[in-house]
Amino acid sequence: MNITLNFSDYAVMIAYLTALVVIGIVTAGRQNDTKNFLLGGGKMPWFALGISCLMAALSAFSLVMIPGEIFNHGLNFFIFGLITPLFTLVTCKIFMRFYFKLGSFTPFEYLEYRYDGSVRSLIAGLTIYLRLIYLGMVLFSTSKVFEGAAGWSPWFSIPLVGFIALVFTSSGGLKAVVWTDVMQFIVLIGGLFCILGFLFYNINGGVIEGITCPFRNGHGLDEFAKLEFYTLNPYARLSIWLLLLGAFMSPITTMASDQMTIQRLLASGSYEKAQKTQLINTMLTIPTLIILWVIGLCVFTYFHQNPDLKPASGDTALFNFISMRLPSPLPGLVLAGMLAAVISTLNAVFNSMATVYCKEFHIRYFKKNLDEPGQVKVSRIATVTIGLLAIALGLLVSTSAEILRQSVVEASTVFNAFDAIVIPAFLFAVLSKRASTVLVWVTAGVVWGVKLAMITWFFASQYVMKTFTVGSDPSWAGPQGIGLIIWPLAVTLLMWIIWAIYKYRNPDKRYMILLTLASSAAGALVGAVIWYIVSNTLLAQGEGKALSFIWVALPSIVSYAVLGTIWLLTGPVPPKEKYQGLTLFDAGEVIQNNSEQSNN
């Protein structure tokens, strides 16, 4: 298939991006303090922030993932996707009140009030890691856009887009990002409707056939007719229960710890305006998702009717269509809109992670008395550093996905697997006064260990199944021997013995690192036991199957749910100043403690 863009397409894209940068820099004005640079002065209009929240989340990740997954496997993965924005309205009311109450720049200050400084730094550090992985996924998705539309290599498109976003973000700050997001939203939505129009025009049977054809050919909601869809079989690609769980867990993550969204809500200036901001975001997100669903269904129909033009990958199908069927310079304009969505997301994460680094690490650990101009300078340097790391991770994710032949959906699920470590700290803090530092560190250790075992299982089984044939050795993809458990068991016992000896000899000293390492070993043992039991129960000797990408997170979620429930029902109650006014059940009370004195 000959995939090319004309000169006029490139001219439109260059002109649009140039205008974007100019408008962003002019809009930003002078940035002399962190409140202006990182929160837009705290007086940004809530309607503009609502649009910016959508654009921050609606990256190439969504634009590639949704049509690509529908083209490859149907609509099943997204059917509960409309629950997520609706439930986000609830989680916004739960978490944001505390961040405004504390006057925070980040959500992690709340954790120091409820626990101590070590938990604050742990979760803030993990958040930076997770967002760097997310940036890598966004850039990987972007490479699919230009691979499908222009035939570009990821090693060209990922650095190019990353550097463009980096130049813009480091110069403008949040105010520039938000106002350009509004402009980009208009262009992007116009581009999506343009794509829909040309899809309907090029499909025999128009809109009705475009939507119904995938359902007749197993790319609609066919999983609902399969018995295994209603089980928790780790070898089944999808499970209704895990999809439902994800639909409810995502909004908790967003409103508890997602600095990208929280920073925009804080920029509204008040808790009431933050709720209005989120309402606008929800009202725009739902129809946008539906548009992307329809585009995905119609892209499948188009290539079903034109099998000789079938793309090499579902992730590139939409962009193959754009390149082939839209007359110049429309492909350039549509791709500019999509690129705008990418840059919006990159801007949002660059800016928000610079905030986290500056406020959570640099000022607290390196230079406590840094003045406002100095903080702005540090934030700019952090932005550049984060951007360069994101480009490197984008190339890493692209290489990994190519080796394991993963789609964007599958790669994202695996690389984001450690997000479950962040959620418990916020949930425990909001839901119970019994939440404690020990609980958070132990839970983090166990979850980390379980996830490590699950990811090892996933990658090992996927790699084996690439070349597995009936009669060959299934190795890591088949039934496992007892040796899989022996080594984790030995390491776990050793770590707990070391911790017990240290604790006995030094009862008054901090032991959290050793306790966390011992908990991680125990978590890895739990994961190994699950692997051993499942592989020997569901597989016959000589049979090989790869672990489902969607199952990677479940054991760790169950682990922290069990640990949290036991502790929050039976654990000791900390001093009143550690929870008064800071839990869901006493949110109206006055906060007693001072985070500078937080010490648990």
XYZ file of C-alpha atoms in Angstrom:
600
model
C 0.000 0.000 0.000
C 1.452 3.365 -0.989
C 1.197 5.708 2.003
C 2.149 9.318 1.335
C 1.204 12.855 2.271
C 1.358 15.721 -0.212
C 3.297 18.943 0.162
C 0.074 20.810 0.967
C -0.608 18.394 3.850
C 2.782 19.049 5.379
C 2.358 22.796 4.818
C -0.932 22.805 6.760
C 0.599 20.835 9.620
C 3.633 23.114 9.857
C 1.484 26.254 9.722
C -0.834 24.948 12.419
C 1.977 23.972 14.765
C 3.715 27.306 14.228
C 0.506 29.168 15.088
C 0.061 26.977 18.139
C 3.477 27.816 19.542
C 3.097 31.561 18.839
C -0.356 31.738 20.442
C 0.845 29.748 23.430
C 3.818 31.998 24.096
C 1.805 35.201 23.634
C -1.005 33.939 25.876
C 1.366 32.859 28.623
C 2.693 36.322 29.414
C 5.311 36.679 32.128
C 5.853 33.694 34.428
C 7.570 35.009 37.560
C 6.107 32.658 40.168
C 5.009 29.044 40.412
C 1.341 29.859 40.965
C 1.248 31.546 37.549
C 3.512 29.038 35.808
C 2.008 25.882 37.328
C -1.585 26.887 38.208
C -2.250 29.714 35.772
C -2.593 32.106 38.717
C -5.424 30.040 40.216
C -8.024 32.073 38.313
C -8.494 30.132 35.090
C -12.109 29.937 33.759
C -13.694 26.616 34.673
C -15.154 26.036 31.193
C -11.692 26.378 29.594
C -10.191 24.088 32.230
C -12.904 21.491 31.557
C -11.970 21.447 27.873
C -8.288 21.286 28.822
C -8.932 18.260 31.066
C -10.476 16.461 28.101
C -7.648 17.398 25.748
C -5.064 16.334 28.325
C -6.598 12.852 28.436
C -7.609 12.604 24.762
C -4.167 11.998 23.317
C -3.053 9.921 20.371
C -3.277 7.143 22.933
C -7.097 7.291 22.682
C -7.156 8.235 19.002
C -5.059 5.188 18.134
C -6.213 2.781 20.832
C -9.992 3.025 20.381
C -10.257 2.620 16.580
C -7.361 0.124 16.631
C -8.914 -2.112 19.294
C -12.309 -2.027 17.563
C -10.668 -2.905 14.225
C -8.728 -5.796 15.783
C -11.183 -7.211 18.298
C -14.428 -5.236 18.386
C -16.157 -2.881 20.819
C -16.067 -5.221 23.839
C -13.099 -3.597 25.608
C -14.792 -0.164 25.722
C -18.410 -1.034 26.447
C -18.187 0.134 30.066
C -16.144 3.194 29.110
C -19.051 5.581 29.651
C -19.181 4.636 33.338
C -15.739 6.119 33.912
C -16.474 9.823 33.189
C -19.758 9.607 35.124
C -18.103 8.064 38.180
C -15.362 10.697 37.978
C -17.974 13.257 39.061
C -18.351 11.283 42.299
C -14.618 10.847 42.935
C -14.063 14.548 42.250
C -16.380 15.413 45.144
C -14.644 12.884 47.389
C -10.993 13.833 46.899
C -10.813 17.431 45.655
C -12.343 18.908 48.804
C -9.247 17.906 50.796
C -6.780 19.366 48.290
C -8.542 22.731 48.307
C -8.869 22.552 52.078
C -5.093 22.218 52.387
C -4.302 24.771 49.654
C -2.081 22.222 47.922
C -0.141 22.407 44.667
C -0.218 18.595 44.539
C -2.394 15.836 46.080
C 0.593 14.354 47.887
C 0.651 16.951 50.653
C -2.575 15.355 51.903
C -0.680 12.087 52.407
C 1.797 13.754 54.747
C -1.061 14.973 56.917
C -2.582 11.477 57.069
C 0.654 9.470 57.249
C 4.118 11.033 57.146
C 6.689 12.504 54.775
C 7.987 9.101 53.665
C 4.590 8.062 52.263
C 4.244 11.437 50.567
C 7.585 10.980 48.802
C 6.921 7.323 47.941
C 3.617 7.999 46.196
C 4.878 11.184 44.523
C 7.895 9.307 43.169
C 5.752 6.438 41.895
C 3.430 8.934 40.236
C 6.340 10.471 38.313
C 7.390 6.987 37.216
C 3.880 6.058 36.088
C 3.424 9.298 34.192
C 6.745 8.837 32.445
C 5.505 5.425 31.300
C 2.261 7.073 30.185
C 4.235 9.637 28.195
C 6.067 6.783 26.525
C 2.709 5.227 25.614
C 1.436 8.523 24.186
C 4.512 8.910 22.011
C 4.275 5.256 20.956
C 0.653 5.865 19.941
C 1.712 8.972 18.046
C 4.179 6.918 16.055
C 1.245 4.748 14.937
C -0.540 7.859 13.625
C 2.343 8.827 11.371
C 3.236 5.252 10.509
C -0.295 4.793 9.167
C -0.673 8.183 7.513
C 2.814 8.893 6.206
C 4.863 5.712 6.614
C 7.205 7.356 9.142
C 9.423 5.242 11.374
C 8.845 5.509 15.176
C 12.503 6.479 15.505
C 11.704 9.642 13.529
C 8.185 10.564 14.683
C 8.655 9.999 18.451
C 11.645 12.387 18.875
C 10.065 14.931 16.489
C 6.733 15.185 18.338
C 8.403 15.008 21.729
C 10.726 17.924 20.990
C 7.907 20.094 19.584
C 5.845 19.597 22.748
C 8.890 20.156 24.922
C 9.719 23.539 23.387
C 6.128 24.703 23.795
C 5.615 23.528 27.391
C 8.893 24.766 28.820
C 8.199 28.279 27.561
C 4.505 28.775 28.262
C 3.312 27.272 31.545
C -0.232 26.124 32.369
C -2.019 29.246 31.154
C -0.645 28.823 27.632
C -1.454 25.118 27.695
C -5.100 25.642 28.719
C -5.943 28.320 26.159
C -4.286 26.476 23.309
C -6.159 23.360 24.430
C -9.423 25.197 23.791
C -8.333 26.052 20.255
C -7.063 22.524 19.670
C -10.329 21.008 20.873
C -12.236 22.882 18.170
C -9.793 21.737 15.486
C -9.766 18.134 16.710
C -13.555 17.767 16.892
C -13.832 19.303 13.431
C -11.288 16.773 12.203
C -13.192 13.839 13.737
C -16.440 14.905 12.058
C -14.525 15.307 8.778
C -13.278 11.716 9.112
C -16.812 10.502 9.844
C -18.156 12.264 6.774
C -15.602 10.687 4.440
C -16.086 7.264 6.030
C -19.844 7.428 5.447
C -19.226 8.605 1.876
C -16.790 5.767 1.084
C -18.801 2.962 2.697
C -21.390 1.183 0.602
C -24.550 1.581 2.662
C -23.467 4.703 4.523
C -23.744 5.208 8.260
C -26.117 2.286 8.948
C -23.895 -0.240 7.188
C -20.803 1.340 8.737
C -22.103 0.591 12.225
C -23.903 -2.725 11.663
C -21.285 -4.498 9.519
C -18.800 -5.017 12.416
C -21.555 -6.536 14.552
C -22.350 -9.053 11.816
C -18.676 -9.980 11.466
C -17.636 -10.518 15.072
C -16.289 -7.018 15.758
C -19.160 -5.632 17.794
C -20.030 -7.084 21.193
C -19.488 -10.749 20.387
C -17.630 -11.435 23.658
C -20.945 -11.150 25.521
C -22.077 -14.373 23.822
C -19.024 -16.320 25.067
C -19.114 -18.150 28.399
C -15.451 -17.435 29.201
C -16.175 -13.685 29.083
C -18.046 -14.138 32.381
C -15.166 -15.963 34.075
C -11.820 -14.893 35.517
C -9.828 -17.226 33.284
C -6.320 -15.697 33.094
C -5.893 -17.076 29.578
C -9.051 -15.422 28.250
C -8.307 -12.086 26.594
C -11.208 -10.207 28.225
C -13.389 -10.639 31.306
C -16.535 -8.648 32.041
C -15.588 -8.423 35.716
C -12.157 -6.971 35.039
C -13.599 -4.466 32.575
C -16.124 -3.346 35.190
C -13.407 -3.131 37.812
C -11.275 -0.989 35.519
C -14.198 1.329 34.766
C -14.525 2.131 38.479
C -10.844 2.102 39.431
C -9.732 4.588 36.779
C -11.752 7.544 38.165
C -10.371 6.861 41.644
C -6.835 7.041 40.286
C -7.627 10.213 38.340
C -9.072 12.193 41.231
C -6.829 10.805 43.950
C -3.394 11.144 42.405
C -3.436 12.260 38.745
C -1.541 15.541 38.956
C -2.373 16.253 35.298
C -6.103 16.531 36.062
C -5.853 17.728 39.662
C -3.617 20.640 38.664
C -6.287 21.881 36.254
C -9.003 21.558 38.884
C -6.862 23.454 41.396
C -6.308 26.163 38.770
C -10.051 26.884 38.875
C -9.543 28.534 42.261
C -12.251 26.847 44.384
C -13.827 23.484 45.164
C -17.155 24.584 43.652
C -15.547 25.707 40.387
C -13.520 22.480 40.279
C -16.760 20.504 40.279
C -18.068 22.637 37.411
C -14.799 22.023 35.558
C -15.202 18.282 35.947
C -18.848 18.453 34.859
C -17.802 20.158 31.608
C -15.115 17.525 31.142
C -17.642 14.700 31.592
C -20.232 16.269 29.296
C -17.628 16.567 26.524
C -15.909 13.225 27.129
C -18.983 11.019 26.651
C -19.951 12.222 23.132
C -16.281 12.298 22.101
C -15.905 8.642 23.089
C -19.043 7.734 21.142
C -17.662 9.510 18.044
C -14.436 7.504 18.332
C -16.455 4.284 18.690
C -18.364 5.043 15.494
C -15.129 5.896 13.680
C -13.601 2.601 14.783
C -16.626 0.609 13.603
C -16.714 2.400 10.261
C -12.973 1.941 9.670
C -13.485 -1.803 10.103
C -16.403 -1.710 7.644
C -14.419 0.230 5.041
C -11.546 -2.250 5.000
C -13.969 -5.170 5.182
C -15.517 -3.882 1.955
C -12.039 -3.224 0.500
C -9.973 -6.236 1.616
C -7.228 -5.548 -0.935
C -6.409 -2.365 1.008
C -6.294 -4.071 4.426
C -3.669 -2.379 6.668
C -0.782 -4.177 8.315
C -2.031 -3.246 11.788
C -5.351 -2.238 13.312
C -3.555 0.571 15.149
C -2.707 2.202 11.814
C -5.998 1.458 9.983
C -7.660 4.825 10.615
C -4.588 6.730 9.491
C -4.207 4.589 6.368
C -7.760 5.615 5.495
C -7.019 9.292 6.140
C -3.976 9.177 3.888
C -5.759 7.308 1.081
C -9.240 8.807 0.977
C -9.125 12.398 2.232
C -8.172 14.941 -0.471
C -5.270 17.283 0.241
C -4.893 19.330 2.341
C -7.539 17.672 4.568
C -5.208 14.856 5.725
C -2.752 17.498 6.881
C -5.474 19.413 8.733
C -6.899 16.278 10.382
C -3.451 15.058 11.379
C -2.648 18.520 12.719
C -5.730 18.241 14.938
C -4.653 14.824 16.138
C -1.130 16.051 16.677
C -2.633 18.920 18.664
C -4.306 16.372 20.949
C -0.954 14.644 21.398
C 0.806 17.889 22.235
C -1.981 18.818 24.671
C -1.398 15.606 26.574
C 2.369 15.924 26.500
C 2.093 19.544 27.660
C -0.186 18.510 30.505
C 2.078 15.745 31.756
C 5.318 17.711 31.301
C 3.844 20.609 33.266
C 2.242 18.498 35.990
C 5.296 16.312 36.577
C 7.496 19.405 36.735
C 5.144 20.584 39.498
C 5.492 17.301 41.371
C 9.288 17.332 41.134
C 9.625 20.980 42.146
C 7.162 20.899 45.059
C 7.623 17.328 46.271
C 11.358 16.788 45.887
C 13.481 19.801 44.987
C 12.099 22.195 47.594
C 11.675 19.542 50.300
C 15.048 17.856 49.921
C 17.465 20.084 48.002
C 16.682 23.784 48.530
C 13.898 24.539 50.999
C 14.189 28.334 50.787
C 14.182 28.592 47.003
C 12.457 31.812 45.875
C 9.647 31.957 43.302
C 11.798 32.828 40.239
C 14.103 30.001 41.258
C 11.188 27.580 41.458
C 10.053 28.583 37.968
C 13.579 27.941 36.692
C 13.677 24.518 38.379
C 10.258 23.709 36.916
C 11.481 24.540 33.410
C 14.576 22.354 33.834
C 12.413 19.538 35.200
C 10.093 19.893 32.209
C 12.981 19.446 29.769
C 14.361 16.462 31.688
C 10.963 14.761 31.836
C 10.452 15.400 28.120
C 13.771 13.781 27.188
C 13.043 10.765 29.400
C 9.595 10.473 27.788
C 11.127 10.344 24.296
C 13.488 7.575 25.406
C 10.609 5.619 26.962
C 8.490 6.069 23.841
C 11.217 4.383 21.808
C 11.505 1.620 24.446
C 7.752 0.928 24.404
C 7.740 0.903 20.611
C 10.570 -1.645 20.547
C 8.866 -3.819 23.172
C 5.527 -3.762 21.349
C 7.222 -4.752 18.099
C 9.072 -7.669 19.701
C 5.948 -9.009 21.466
C 3.566 -7.984 18.658
C 1.374 -6.014 21.056
C -1.336 -3.548 20.165
C -1.500 -0.175 21.916
C -4.195 -1.514 24.272
C -2.103 -4.502 25.323
C 1.150 -2.586 25.681
C -0.512 0.119 27.796
C -2.050 -2.378 30.200
C 1.296 -4.000 30.900
C 3.440 -0.862 31.125
C 0.877 0.805 33.420
C 0.666 -2.260 35.629
C 2.171 -0.587 38.708
C -0.554 2.067 38.995
C -2.334 -0.074 41.600
C 0.441 0.780 44.075
C -0.653 4.430 44.212
C -4.383 3.944 44.746
C -4.398 2.221 48.166
C -2.632 5.068 49.983
C -5.353 7.548 48.999
C -8.266 5.154 49.428
C -7.171 4.051 52.885
C -6.618 7.673 53.952
C -10.018 8.907 52.799
C -12.093 5.936 53.948
C -10.761 5.199 57.427
C -9.126 6.909 60.369
C -7.180 3.670 61.016
C -5.002 4.171 57.919
C -1.317 4.246 58.872
C 2.186 4.535 57.452
C 2.951 0.877 58.148
C -0.153 -0.214 56.233
C 0.857 1.829 53.171
C 4.443 0.541 53.050
C 3.450 -3.085 53.582
C 0.696 -2.836 50.974
C 3.061 -1.186 48.500
C 5.587 -3.968 49.021
C 3.063 -6.780 48.577
C 1.467 -5.184 45.510
C 4.857 -4.539 43.923
C 5.890 -8.162 44.447
C 2.652 -9.588 43.047
C 2.837 -7.297 40.012
C 6.458 -8.284 39.368
C 5.439 -11.946 39.285
C 2.465 -11.272 36.999
C 4.476 -9.152 34.558
C 7.195 -11.826 34.451
C 4.524 -14.414 33.683
C 3.004 -12.220 30.981
C 6.222 -11.388 29.144
C 7.671 -14.894 29.461
C 4.511 -16.635 28.218
C 3.991 -14.115 25.417
C 7.567 -14.570 24.237
C 7.294 -18.377 24.235
C 3.968 -18.392 22.396
C 5.471 -16.427 19.516
C 7.208 -19.591 18.314
C 5.301 -22.354 20.133
C 3.976 -25.267 18.070
C 2.052 -28.347 19.177
C 4.511 -30.949 20.411
C 7.232 -28.461 21.354
C 8.182 -27.489 24.913
C 5.755 -24.813 26.227
C 8.298 -23.733 28.852
C 7.051 -20.598 30.657
C 3.722 -20.763 28.791
C 2.891 -24.252 30.085
C 2.374 -26.000 33.454
C 5.071 -25.001 35.927
C 7.102 -27.137 38.306
C 7.289 -26.704 42.081
C 10.639 -24.981 41.649
C 8.715 -21.851 40.637
C 7.625 -21.526 44.276
C 10.737 -22.753 46.107
C 13.004 -19.809 45.285
C 10.473 -17.041 46.169
C 9.640 -18.949 49.372
C 13.307 -19.125 50.387
C 13.861 -15.420 49.675
C 10.683 -14.490 51.572
C 11.680 -16.454 54.679
C 15.181 -14.968 54.596
C 13.879 -11.392 54.259
C 11.421 -11.759 57.130
C 14.095 -13.297 59.370
C 16.448 -10.371 58.618
C 13.652 -7.897 59.353
C 12.733 -9.646 62.640
C 16.357 -9.667 63.823
C 16.831 -6.000 62.943
C 13.572 -5.052 64.660
C 14.486 -7.027 67.776
C 17.908 -5.399 68.064
C 16.769 -1.883 67.128
C 13.168 -1.577 68.406
C 13.182 2.214 68.323
C 14.727 2.707 64.865
C 12.950 2.958 61.564
C 12.697 -0.340 59.721
C 10.325 0.542 56.882
C 12.679 -0.280 54.012
C 13.390 -3.795 55.299
C 9.693 -4.323 56.039
C 8.786 -3.238 52.507
C 11.422 -5.509 50.941
C 10.148 -8.437 52.996
C 6.588 -7.623 51.940
C 7.682 -7.472 48.289
C 9.226 -10.921 48.581
C 5.967 -12.196 50.095
C 4.013 -10.606 47.235
C 6.267 -12.247 44.659
C 5.680 -15.559 46.415
C 1.899 -15.030 46.202
C 2.241 -14.301 42.473
C 4.379 -17.411 41.933
C 1.841 -19.569 43.773
C -0.964 -18.184 41.577
C 1.110 -18.886 38.459
C 1.832 -22.443 39.623
C -1.782 -23.257 40.549
C -3.350 -21.699 37.442
C -0.908 -23.249 34.963
C -1.300 -26.732 36.473
C -5.070 -26.478 36.845
C -6.057 -25.015 33.468
C -3.342 -26.444 31.190
C -2.548 -30.024 30.233
C 1.035 -31.268 30.017
C 2.584 -30.000 26.789
C -0.084 -27.321 26.345
C 0.953 -23.680 26.142
C -1.001 -20.441 26.551
C -0.041 -16.802 27.145
C -1.356 -14.858 30.126
C -4.009 -12.299 29.170
C -2.854 -8.679 29.260
C -5.964 -7.607 31.150
C -5.341 -10.108 33.971
C -1.976 -8.650 34.997
C -3.453 -6.203 37.518
C -6.107 -8.384 39.226
C -4.015 -10.296 41.817
C -2.457 -7.092 43.155
C -5.855 -5.391 43.444
C -7.180 -8.371 45.391
C -4.049 -8.291 47.573
C -4.401 -4.682 48.660
C -8.176 -5.051 49.055
C -7.704 -7.972 51.473
C -4.840 -6.332 53.374
C -6.667 -3.008 53.601
C -9.949 -4.522 54.754
C -8.288 -6.504 57.559
C -6.205 -3.562 58.780
C -8.937 -0.926 58.531
C -11.290 -3.123 60.546
C -8.865 -4.271 63.232
C -5.832 -1.946 63.175
C -5.018 0.642 65.854
C -6.501 4.133 65.694
C -3.795 6.839 65.370
C -3.888 10.120 67.330
C -6.838 12.344 66.449
C -4.678 15.020 64.841
C -3.727 12.487 62.147
C -7.262 12.168 60.788
C -9.567 14.936 62.062
C -11.112 16.764 59.102
C -9.222 14.551 56.654
C -11.495 11.537 56.119
C -14.721 11.220 54.170
C -16.763 10.831 57.353
C -15.503 13.937 59.162
C -14.619 16.172 56.204
C -16.446 19.137 57.740
C -14.266 19.288 60.856
C -11.266 21.558 61.264
C -7.879 20.042 60.468
C -5.816 19.830 63.658
C -2.319 18.872 62.645
C 0.458 20.606 60.763
C 2.152 18.661 57.967
C 5.537 19.991 59.095
C 5.027 18.090 62.348
C 3.581 14.968 60.717
C 5.528 12.047 62.053
C 4.105 8.584 62.354
